PDB file of C-alpha atoms and ligand atoms in Angstrom:
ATOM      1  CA  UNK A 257      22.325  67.149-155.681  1.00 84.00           C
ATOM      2  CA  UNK A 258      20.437  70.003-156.185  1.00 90.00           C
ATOM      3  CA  UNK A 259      20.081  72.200-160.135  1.00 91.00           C
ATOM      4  CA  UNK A 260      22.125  74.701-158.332  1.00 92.00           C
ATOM      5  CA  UNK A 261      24.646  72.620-157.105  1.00 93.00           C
ATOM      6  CA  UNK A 262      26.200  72.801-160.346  1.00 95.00           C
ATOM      7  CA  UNK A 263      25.236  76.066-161.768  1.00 93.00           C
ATOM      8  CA  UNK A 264      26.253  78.621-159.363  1.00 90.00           C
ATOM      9  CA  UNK A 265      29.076  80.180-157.500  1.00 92.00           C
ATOM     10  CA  UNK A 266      28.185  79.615-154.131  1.00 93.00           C
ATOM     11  CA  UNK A 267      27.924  76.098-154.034  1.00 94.00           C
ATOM     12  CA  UNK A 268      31.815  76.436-155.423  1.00 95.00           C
ATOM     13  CA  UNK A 269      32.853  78.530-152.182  1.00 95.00           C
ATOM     14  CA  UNK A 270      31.694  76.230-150.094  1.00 94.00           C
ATOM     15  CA  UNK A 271      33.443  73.480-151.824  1.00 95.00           C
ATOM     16  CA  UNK A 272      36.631  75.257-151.654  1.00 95.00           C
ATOM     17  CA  UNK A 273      35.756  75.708-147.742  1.00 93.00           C
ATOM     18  CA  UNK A 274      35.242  72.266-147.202  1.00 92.00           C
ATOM     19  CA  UNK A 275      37.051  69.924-149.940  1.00 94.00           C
ATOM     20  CA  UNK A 276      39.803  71.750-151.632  1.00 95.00           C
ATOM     21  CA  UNK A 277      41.024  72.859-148.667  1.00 93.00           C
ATOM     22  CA  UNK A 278      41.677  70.171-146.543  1.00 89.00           C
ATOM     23  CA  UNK A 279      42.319  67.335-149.275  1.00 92.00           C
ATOM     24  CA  UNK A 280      44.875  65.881-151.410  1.00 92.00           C
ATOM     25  CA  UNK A 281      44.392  67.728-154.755  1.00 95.00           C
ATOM     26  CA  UNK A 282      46.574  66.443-157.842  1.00 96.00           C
ATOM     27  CA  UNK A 283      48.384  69.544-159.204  1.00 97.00           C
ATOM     28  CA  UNK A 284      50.570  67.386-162.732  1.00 97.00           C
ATOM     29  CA  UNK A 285      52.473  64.597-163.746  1.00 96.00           C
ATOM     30  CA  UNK A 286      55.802  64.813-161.679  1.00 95.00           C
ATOM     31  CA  UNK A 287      56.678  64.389-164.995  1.00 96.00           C
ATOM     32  CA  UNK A 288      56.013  67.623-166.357  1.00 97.00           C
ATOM     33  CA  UNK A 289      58.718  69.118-163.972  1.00 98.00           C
ATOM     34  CA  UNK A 290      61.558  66.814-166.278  1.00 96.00           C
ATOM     35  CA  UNK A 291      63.989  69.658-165.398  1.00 97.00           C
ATOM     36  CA  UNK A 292      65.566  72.023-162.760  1.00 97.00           C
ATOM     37  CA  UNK A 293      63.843  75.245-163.512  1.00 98.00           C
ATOM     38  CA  UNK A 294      60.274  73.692-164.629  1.00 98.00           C
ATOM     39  CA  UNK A 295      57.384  75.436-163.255  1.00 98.00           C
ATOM     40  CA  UNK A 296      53.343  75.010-164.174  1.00 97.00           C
ATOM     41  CA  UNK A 297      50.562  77.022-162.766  1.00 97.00           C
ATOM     42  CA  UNK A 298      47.397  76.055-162.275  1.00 96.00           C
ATOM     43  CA  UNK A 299      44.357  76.733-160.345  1.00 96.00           C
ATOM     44  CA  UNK A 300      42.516  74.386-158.764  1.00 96.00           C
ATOM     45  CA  UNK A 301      40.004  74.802-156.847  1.00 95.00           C
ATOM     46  CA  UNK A 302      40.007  78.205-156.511  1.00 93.00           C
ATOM     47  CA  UNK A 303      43.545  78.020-155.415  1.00 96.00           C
ATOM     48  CA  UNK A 304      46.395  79.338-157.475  1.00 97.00           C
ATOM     49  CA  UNK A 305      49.573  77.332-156.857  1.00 98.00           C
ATOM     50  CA  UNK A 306      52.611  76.967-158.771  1.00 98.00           C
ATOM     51  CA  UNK A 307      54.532  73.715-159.026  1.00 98.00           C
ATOM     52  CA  UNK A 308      58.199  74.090-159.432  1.00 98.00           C
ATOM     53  CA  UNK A 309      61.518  71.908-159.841  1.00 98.00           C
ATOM     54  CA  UNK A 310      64.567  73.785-157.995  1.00 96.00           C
ATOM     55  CA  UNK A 311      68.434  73.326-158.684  1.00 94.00           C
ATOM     56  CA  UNK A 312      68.666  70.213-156.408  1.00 95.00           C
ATOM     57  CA  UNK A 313      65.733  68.091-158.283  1.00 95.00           C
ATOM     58  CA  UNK A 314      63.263  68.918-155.180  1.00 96.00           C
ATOM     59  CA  UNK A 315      59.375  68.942-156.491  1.00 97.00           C
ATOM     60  CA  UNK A 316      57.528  71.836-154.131  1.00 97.00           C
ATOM     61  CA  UNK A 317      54.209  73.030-154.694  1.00 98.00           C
ATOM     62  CA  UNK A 318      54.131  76.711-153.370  1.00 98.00           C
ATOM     63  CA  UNK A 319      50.764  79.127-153.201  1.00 98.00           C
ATOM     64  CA  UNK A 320      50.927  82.006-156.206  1.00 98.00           C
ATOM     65  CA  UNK A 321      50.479  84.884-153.969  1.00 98.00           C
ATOM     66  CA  UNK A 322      52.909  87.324-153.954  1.00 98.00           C
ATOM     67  CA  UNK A 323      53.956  88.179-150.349  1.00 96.00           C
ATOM     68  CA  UNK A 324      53.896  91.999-151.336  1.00 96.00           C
ATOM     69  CA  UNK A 325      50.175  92.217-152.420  1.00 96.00           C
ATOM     70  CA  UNK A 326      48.903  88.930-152.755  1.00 96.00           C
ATOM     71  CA  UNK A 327      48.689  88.844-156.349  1.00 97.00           C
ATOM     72  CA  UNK A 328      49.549  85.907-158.596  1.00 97.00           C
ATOM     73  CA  UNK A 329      53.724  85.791-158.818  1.00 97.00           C
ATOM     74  CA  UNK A 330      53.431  83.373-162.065  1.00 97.00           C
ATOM     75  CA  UNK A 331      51.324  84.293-164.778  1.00 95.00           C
ATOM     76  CA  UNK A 332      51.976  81.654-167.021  1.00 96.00           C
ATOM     77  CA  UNK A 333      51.195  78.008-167.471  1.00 95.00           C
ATOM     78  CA  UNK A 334      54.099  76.908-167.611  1.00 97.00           C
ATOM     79  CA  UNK A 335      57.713  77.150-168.679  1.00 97.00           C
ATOM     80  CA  UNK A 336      61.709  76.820-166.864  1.00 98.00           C
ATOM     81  CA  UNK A 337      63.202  79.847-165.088  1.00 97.00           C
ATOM     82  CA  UNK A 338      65.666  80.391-162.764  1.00 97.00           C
ATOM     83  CA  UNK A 339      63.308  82.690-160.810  1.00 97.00           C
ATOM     84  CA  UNK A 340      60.283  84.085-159.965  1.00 98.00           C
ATOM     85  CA  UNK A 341      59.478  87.362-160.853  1.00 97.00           C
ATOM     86  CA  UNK A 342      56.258  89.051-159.859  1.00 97.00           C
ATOM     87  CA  UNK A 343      55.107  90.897-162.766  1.00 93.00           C
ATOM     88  CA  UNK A 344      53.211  93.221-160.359  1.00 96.00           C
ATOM     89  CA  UNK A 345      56.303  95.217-159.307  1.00 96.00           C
ATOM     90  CA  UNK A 346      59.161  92.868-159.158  1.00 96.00           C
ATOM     91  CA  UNK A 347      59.652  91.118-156.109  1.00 97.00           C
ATOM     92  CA  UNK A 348      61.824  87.878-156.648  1.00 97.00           C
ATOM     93  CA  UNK A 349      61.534  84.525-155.265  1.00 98.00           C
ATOM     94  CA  UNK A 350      63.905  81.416-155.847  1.00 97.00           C
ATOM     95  CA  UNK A 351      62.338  78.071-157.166  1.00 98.00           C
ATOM     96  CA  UNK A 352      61.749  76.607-153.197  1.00 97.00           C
ATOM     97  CA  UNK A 353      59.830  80.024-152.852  1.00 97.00           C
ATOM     98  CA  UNK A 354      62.485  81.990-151.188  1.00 97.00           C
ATOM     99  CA  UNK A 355      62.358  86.038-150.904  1.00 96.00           C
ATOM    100  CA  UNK A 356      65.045  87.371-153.243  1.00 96.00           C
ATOM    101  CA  UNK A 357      64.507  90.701-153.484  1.00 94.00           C
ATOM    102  CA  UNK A 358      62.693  94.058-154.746  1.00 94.00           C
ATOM    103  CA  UNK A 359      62.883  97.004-156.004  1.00 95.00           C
ATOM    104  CA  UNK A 360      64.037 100.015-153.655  1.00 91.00           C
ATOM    105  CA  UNK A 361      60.685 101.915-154.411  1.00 92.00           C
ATOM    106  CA  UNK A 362      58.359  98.867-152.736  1.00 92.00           C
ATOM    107  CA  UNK A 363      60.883  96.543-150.818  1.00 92.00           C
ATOM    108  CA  UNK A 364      59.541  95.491-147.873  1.00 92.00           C
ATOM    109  CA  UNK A 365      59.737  97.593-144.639  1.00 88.00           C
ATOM    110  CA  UNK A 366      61.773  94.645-142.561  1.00 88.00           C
ATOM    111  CA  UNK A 367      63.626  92.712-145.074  1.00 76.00           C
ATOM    112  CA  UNK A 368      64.609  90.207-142.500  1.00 83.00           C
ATOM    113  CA  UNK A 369      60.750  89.553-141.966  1.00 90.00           C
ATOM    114  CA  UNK A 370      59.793  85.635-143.663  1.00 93.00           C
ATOM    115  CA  UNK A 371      58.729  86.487-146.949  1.00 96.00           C
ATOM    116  CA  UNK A 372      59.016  83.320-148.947  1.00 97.00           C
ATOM    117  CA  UNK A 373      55.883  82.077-150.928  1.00 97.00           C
ATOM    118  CA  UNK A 374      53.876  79.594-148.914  1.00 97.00           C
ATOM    119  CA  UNK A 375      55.170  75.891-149.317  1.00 96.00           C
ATOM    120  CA  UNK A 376      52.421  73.414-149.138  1.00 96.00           C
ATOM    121  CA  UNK A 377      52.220  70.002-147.541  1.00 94.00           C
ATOM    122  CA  UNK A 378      53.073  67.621-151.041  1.00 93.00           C
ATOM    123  CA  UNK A 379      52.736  64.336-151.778  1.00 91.00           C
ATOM    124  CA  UNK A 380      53.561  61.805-154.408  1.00 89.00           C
ATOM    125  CA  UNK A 381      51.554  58.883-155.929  1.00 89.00           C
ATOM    126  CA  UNK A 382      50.767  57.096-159.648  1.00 89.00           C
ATOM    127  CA  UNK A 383      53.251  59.247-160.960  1.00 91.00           C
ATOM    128  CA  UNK A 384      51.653  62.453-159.893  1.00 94.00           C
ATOM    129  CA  UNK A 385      52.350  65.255-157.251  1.00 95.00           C
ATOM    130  CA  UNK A 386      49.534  66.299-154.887  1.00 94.00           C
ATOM    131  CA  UNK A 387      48.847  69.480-152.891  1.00 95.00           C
ATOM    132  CA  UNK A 388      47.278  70.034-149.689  1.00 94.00           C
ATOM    133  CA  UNK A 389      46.496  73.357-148.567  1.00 93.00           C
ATOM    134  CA  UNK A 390      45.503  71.632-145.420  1.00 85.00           C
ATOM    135  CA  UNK A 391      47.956  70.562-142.787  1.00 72.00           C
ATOM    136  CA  UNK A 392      47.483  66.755-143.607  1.00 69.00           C
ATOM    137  CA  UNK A 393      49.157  64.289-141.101  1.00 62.00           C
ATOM    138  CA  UNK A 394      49.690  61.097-143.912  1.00 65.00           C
ATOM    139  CA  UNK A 395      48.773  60.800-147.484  1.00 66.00           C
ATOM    140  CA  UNK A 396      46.660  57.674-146.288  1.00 61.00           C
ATOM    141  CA  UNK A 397      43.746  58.040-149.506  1.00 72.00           C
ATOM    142  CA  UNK A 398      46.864  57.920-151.951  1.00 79.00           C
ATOM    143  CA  UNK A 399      48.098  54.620-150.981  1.00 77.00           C
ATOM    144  CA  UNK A 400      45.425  52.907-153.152  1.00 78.00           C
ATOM    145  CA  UNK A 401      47.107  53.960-156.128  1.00 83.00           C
ATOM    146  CA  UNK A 402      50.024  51.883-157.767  1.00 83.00           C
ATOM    147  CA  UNK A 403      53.057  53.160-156.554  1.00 77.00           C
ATOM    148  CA  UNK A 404      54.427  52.209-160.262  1.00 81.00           C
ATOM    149  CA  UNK A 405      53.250  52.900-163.618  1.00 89.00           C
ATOM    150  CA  UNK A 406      54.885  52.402-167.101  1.00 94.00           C
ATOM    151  CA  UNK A 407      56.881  55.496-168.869  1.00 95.00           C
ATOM    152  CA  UNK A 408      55.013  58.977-168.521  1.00 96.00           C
ATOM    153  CA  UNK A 409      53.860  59.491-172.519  1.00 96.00           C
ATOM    154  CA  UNK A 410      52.540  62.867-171.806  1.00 97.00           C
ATOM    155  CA  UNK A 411      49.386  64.971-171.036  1.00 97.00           C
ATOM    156  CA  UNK A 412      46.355  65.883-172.909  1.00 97.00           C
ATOM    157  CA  UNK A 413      44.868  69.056-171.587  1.00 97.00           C
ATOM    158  CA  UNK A 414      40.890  69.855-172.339  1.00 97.00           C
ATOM    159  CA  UNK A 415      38.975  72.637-171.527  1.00 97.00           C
ATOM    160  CA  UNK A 416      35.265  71.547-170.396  1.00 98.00           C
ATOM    161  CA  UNK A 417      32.781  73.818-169.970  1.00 98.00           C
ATOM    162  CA  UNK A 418      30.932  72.326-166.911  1.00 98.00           C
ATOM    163  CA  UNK A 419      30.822  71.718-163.137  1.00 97.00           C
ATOM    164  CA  UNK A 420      33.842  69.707-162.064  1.00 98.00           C
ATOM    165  CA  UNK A 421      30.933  67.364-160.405  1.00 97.00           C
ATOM    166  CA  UNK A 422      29.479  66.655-163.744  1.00 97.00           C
ATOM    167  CA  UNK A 423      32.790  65.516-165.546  1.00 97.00           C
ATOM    168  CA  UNK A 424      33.075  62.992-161.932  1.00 96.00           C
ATOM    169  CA  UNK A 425      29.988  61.664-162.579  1.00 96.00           C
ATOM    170  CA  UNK A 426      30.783  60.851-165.971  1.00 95.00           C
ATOM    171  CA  UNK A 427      34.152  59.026-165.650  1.00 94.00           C
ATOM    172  CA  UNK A 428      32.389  57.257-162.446  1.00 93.00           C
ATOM    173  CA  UNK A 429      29.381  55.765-164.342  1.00 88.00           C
ATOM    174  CA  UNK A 430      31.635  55.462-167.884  1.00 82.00           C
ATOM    175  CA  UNK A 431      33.993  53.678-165.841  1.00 76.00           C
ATOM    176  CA  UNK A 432      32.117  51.807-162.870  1.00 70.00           C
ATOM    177  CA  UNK A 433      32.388  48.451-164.473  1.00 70.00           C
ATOM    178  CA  UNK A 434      35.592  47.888-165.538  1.00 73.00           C
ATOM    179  CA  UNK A 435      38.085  45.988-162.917  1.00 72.00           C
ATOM    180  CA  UNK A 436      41.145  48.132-163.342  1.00 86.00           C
ATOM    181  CA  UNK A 437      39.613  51.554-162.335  1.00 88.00           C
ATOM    182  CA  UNK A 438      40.397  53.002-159.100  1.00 89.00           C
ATOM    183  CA  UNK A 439      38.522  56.401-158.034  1.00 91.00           C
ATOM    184  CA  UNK A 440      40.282  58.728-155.813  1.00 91.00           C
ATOM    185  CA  UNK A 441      38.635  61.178-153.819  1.00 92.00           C
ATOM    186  CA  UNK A 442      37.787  64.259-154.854  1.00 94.00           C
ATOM    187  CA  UNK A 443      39.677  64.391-158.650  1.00 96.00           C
ATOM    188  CA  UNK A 444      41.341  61.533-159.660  1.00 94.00           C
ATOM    189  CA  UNK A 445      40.734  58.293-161.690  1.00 93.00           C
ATOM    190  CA  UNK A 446      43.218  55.752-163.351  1.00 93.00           C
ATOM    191  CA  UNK A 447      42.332  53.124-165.526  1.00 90.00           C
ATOM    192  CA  UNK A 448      44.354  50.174-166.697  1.00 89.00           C
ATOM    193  CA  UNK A 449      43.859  48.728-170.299  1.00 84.00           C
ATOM    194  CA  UNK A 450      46.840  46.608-171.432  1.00 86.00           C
ATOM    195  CA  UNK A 451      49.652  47.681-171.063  1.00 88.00           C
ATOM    196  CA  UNK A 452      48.768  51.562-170.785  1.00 92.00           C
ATOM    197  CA  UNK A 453      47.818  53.218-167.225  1.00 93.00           C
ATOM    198  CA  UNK A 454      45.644  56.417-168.063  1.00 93.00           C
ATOM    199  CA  UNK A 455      45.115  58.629-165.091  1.00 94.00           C
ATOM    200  CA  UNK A 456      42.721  61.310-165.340  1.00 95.00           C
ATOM    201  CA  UNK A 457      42.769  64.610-163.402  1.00 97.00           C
ATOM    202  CA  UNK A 458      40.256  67.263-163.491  1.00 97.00           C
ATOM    203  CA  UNK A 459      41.058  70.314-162.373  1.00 97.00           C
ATOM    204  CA  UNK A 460      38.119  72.491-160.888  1.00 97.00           C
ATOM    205  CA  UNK A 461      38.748  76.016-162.087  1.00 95.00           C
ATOM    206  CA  UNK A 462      35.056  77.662-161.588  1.00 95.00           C
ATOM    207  CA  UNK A 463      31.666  76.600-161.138  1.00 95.00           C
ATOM    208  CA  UNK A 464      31.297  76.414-164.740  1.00 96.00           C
ATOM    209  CA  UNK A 465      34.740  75.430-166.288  1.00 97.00           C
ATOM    210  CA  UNK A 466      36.654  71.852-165.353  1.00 98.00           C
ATOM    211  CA  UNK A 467      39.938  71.392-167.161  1.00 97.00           C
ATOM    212  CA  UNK A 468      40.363  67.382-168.084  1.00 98.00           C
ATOM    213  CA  UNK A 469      44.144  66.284-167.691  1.00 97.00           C
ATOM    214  CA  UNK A 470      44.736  63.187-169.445  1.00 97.00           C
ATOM    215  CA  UNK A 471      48.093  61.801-168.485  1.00 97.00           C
ATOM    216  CA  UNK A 472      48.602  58.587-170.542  1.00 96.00           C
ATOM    217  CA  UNK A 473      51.925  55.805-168.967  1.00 96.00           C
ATOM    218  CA  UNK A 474      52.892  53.145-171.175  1.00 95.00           C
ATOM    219  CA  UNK A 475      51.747  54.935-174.669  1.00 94.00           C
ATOM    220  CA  UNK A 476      51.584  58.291-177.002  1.00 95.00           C
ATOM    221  CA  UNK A 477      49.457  60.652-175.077  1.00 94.00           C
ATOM    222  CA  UNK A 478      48.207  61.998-178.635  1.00 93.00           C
ATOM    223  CA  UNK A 479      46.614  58.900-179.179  1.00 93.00           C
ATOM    224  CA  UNK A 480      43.942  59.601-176.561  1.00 93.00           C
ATOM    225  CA  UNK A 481      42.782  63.325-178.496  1.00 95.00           C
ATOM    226  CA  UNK A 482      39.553  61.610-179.426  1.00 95.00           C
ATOM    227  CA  UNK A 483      38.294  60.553-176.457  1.00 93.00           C
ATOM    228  CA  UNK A 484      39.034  63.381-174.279  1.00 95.00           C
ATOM    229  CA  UNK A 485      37.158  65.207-177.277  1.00 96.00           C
ATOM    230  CA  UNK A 486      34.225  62.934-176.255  1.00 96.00           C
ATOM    231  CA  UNK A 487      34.040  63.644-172.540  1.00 96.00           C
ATOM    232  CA  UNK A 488      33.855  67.204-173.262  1.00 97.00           C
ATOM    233  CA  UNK A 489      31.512  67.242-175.855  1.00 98.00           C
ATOM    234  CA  UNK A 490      29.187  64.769-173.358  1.00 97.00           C
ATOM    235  CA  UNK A 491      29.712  66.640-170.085  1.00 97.00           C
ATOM    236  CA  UNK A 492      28.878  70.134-171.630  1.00 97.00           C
ATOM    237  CA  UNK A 493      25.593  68.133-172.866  1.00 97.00           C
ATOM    238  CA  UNK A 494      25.330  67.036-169.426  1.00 96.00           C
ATOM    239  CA  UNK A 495      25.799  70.278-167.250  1.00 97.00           C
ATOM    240  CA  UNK A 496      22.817  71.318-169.248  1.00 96.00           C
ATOM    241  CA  UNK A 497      20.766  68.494-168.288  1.00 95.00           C
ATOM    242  CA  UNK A 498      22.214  69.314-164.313  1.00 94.00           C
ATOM    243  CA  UNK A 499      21.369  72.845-164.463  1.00 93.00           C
ATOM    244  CA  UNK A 500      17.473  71.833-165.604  1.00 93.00           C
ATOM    245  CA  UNK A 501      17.454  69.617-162.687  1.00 92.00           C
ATOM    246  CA  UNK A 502      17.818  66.209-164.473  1.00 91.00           C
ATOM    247  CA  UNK A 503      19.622  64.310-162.201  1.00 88.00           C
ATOM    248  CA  UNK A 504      22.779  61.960-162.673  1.00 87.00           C
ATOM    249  CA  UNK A 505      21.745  58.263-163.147  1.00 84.00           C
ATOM    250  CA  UNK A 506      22.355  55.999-159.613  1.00 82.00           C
ATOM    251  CA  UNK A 507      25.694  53.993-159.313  1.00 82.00           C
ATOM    252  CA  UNK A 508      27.413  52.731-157.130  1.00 84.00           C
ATOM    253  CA  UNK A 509      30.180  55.535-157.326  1.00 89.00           C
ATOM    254  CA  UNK A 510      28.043  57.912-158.197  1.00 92.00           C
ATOM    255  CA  UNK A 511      26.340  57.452-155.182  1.00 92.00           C
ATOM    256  CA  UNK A 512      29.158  57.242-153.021  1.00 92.00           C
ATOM    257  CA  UNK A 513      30.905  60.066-154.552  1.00 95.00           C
ATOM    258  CA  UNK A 514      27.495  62.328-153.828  1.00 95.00           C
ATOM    259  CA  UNK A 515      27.560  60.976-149.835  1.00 95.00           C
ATOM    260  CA  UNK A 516      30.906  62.473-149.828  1.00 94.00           C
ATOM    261  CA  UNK A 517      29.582  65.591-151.203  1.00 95.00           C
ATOM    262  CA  UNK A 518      26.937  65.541-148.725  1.00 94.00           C
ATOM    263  CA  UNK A 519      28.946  65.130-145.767  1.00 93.00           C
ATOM    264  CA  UNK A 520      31.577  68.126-147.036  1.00 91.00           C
ATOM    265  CA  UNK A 521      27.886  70.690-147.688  1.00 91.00           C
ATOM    266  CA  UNK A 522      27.278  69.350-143.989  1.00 90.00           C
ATOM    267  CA  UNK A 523      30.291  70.763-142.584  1.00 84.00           C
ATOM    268  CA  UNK A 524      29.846  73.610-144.324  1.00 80.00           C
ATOM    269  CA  UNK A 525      26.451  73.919-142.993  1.00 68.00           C
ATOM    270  CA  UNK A 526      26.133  72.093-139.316  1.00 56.00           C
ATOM    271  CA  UNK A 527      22.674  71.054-138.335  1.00 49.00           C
ATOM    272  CA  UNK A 528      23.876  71.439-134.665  1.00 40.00           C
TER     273      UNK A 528
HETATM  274  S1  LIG B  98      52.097  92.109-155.849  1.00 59.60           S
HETATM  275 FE1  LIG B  98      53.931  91.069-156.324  1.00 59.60          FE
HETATM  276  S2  LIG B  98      55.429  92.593-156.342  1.00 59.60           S
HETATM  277 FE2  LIG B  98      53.617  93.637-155.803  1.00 59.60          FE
END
């Protein structure tokens, strides 16, 4: 990896080109959608999408774009509606994304036209929902997590301020040696100690900001605060070291995870 592989925007457009749109991203915890009506935002990626329970107990993942301008429909991070309302200028969507309605002064010229937010392919696995704004055949990578964990205990959120490559470099070479971690392509890892499964999500958000979801099974997520307060304060030590061209130390995972990363730059930029 180059300096400017983590320090600049481009290198996160082609990402999103090549990786975050064609793979399995984790969006939450299917947990965090306990109730009809529960909704979270999140970008990831560089894609907004909104996660949403409906009536029936049916998980979709839908793209935020409003199908009157393309703006975000959910502002928020999270919260339980029956609705969505674009706070644009008010067009209405049910929970599975459906068109509702607008106002008279910008409803749409043929209101029998599809108009529903864009459903995305989903998946389920280690008690979390995945995205794909790709048109994925099978889930096949997700079948090397557990399909069952130990009661959700909740989700620590941390703000990082660093390339979402330096907080996987991190976890991979923190983690390498321990028997019960599994690494999932492109933003997963899940850790076993005792009787507590801790799967950790980062979310890419821009070239310079990663958010770290901690979602602890089998224990008090609160109990974790300290060392999710540790990766941050060592990644943000680490982008700097990145961004002077210090490179990450070899590993095993490490290096596999940066042959992946080749091979996505690749397709972004063929040889032949
Ligand atoms: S952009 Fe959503 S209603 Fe106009």
């Amino acid at each position: 990896m180059k300096s400017e592989d983590y320090a600049q925007g481009d290198t996160f457009q082609a990402e999103k080109r090549t990786i975050f749109s064609s793979e399995w991203l984790p969006v939450c915890a299917e947990a965090q959608l306990a109730r009809p009506g529960d909704f979270l935002s999140a970008t990831v990626g560089g894609w907004s999408v909104v996660a949403a329970r409906d009536k029936a107990g049916e998980v979709r993942v839908l793209r935020n774009a409003c199908r009157h301008q393309n703006m975000p429909v959910v502002g928020v991070p999270a919260g339980n509606c029956e609705s969505f309302r674009c706070r644009f200028h008010g067009w209405t969507y049910d929970l599975a994304g459906g068109f509702l309605g607008a106002p008279p002064p910008v409803a749409p010229p043929d209101p029998k036209a599809n108009l529903s937010l864009q459903s995305l392919a989903t998946a389920r696995a280690a008690g979390l929902l995945f995205f794909s704004m790709g048109k994925p055949a099978a889930a096949p990578g997700l079948g090397a997590l557990p399909t069952s964990l130990p009661a959700y205990g909740g989700t620590l959120s941390t703000d990082i301020a660093c390339n979402w490559k330096v907080a996987v470099e991190h976890l991979l070479g923190e983690r390498a040696s321990s028997a019960d971690f599994t690494w999932l392509w492109p933003l997963l890892a899940l850790r076993r100690a005792g009787r507590l499964a801790i799967v950790e999500q980062l979310v890419p958000q821009t070239f310079l900001r990663t958010r770290l979801l901690t979602h602890v099974f089998g224990g008090a997520a609160d109990e974790h605060q300290q060392a999710a307060g540790t990766i941050k304060h060592v990644c943000e030590a680490l982008q700097l070291d990145r961004a002077g061209g210090r490179p990450a130390a070899e590993g095993t995972l490490v290096d596999d995870f940066h042959r992946r990363l080749a091979e996505a730059y690749a397709q972004d930029h063929p040889t032949t």
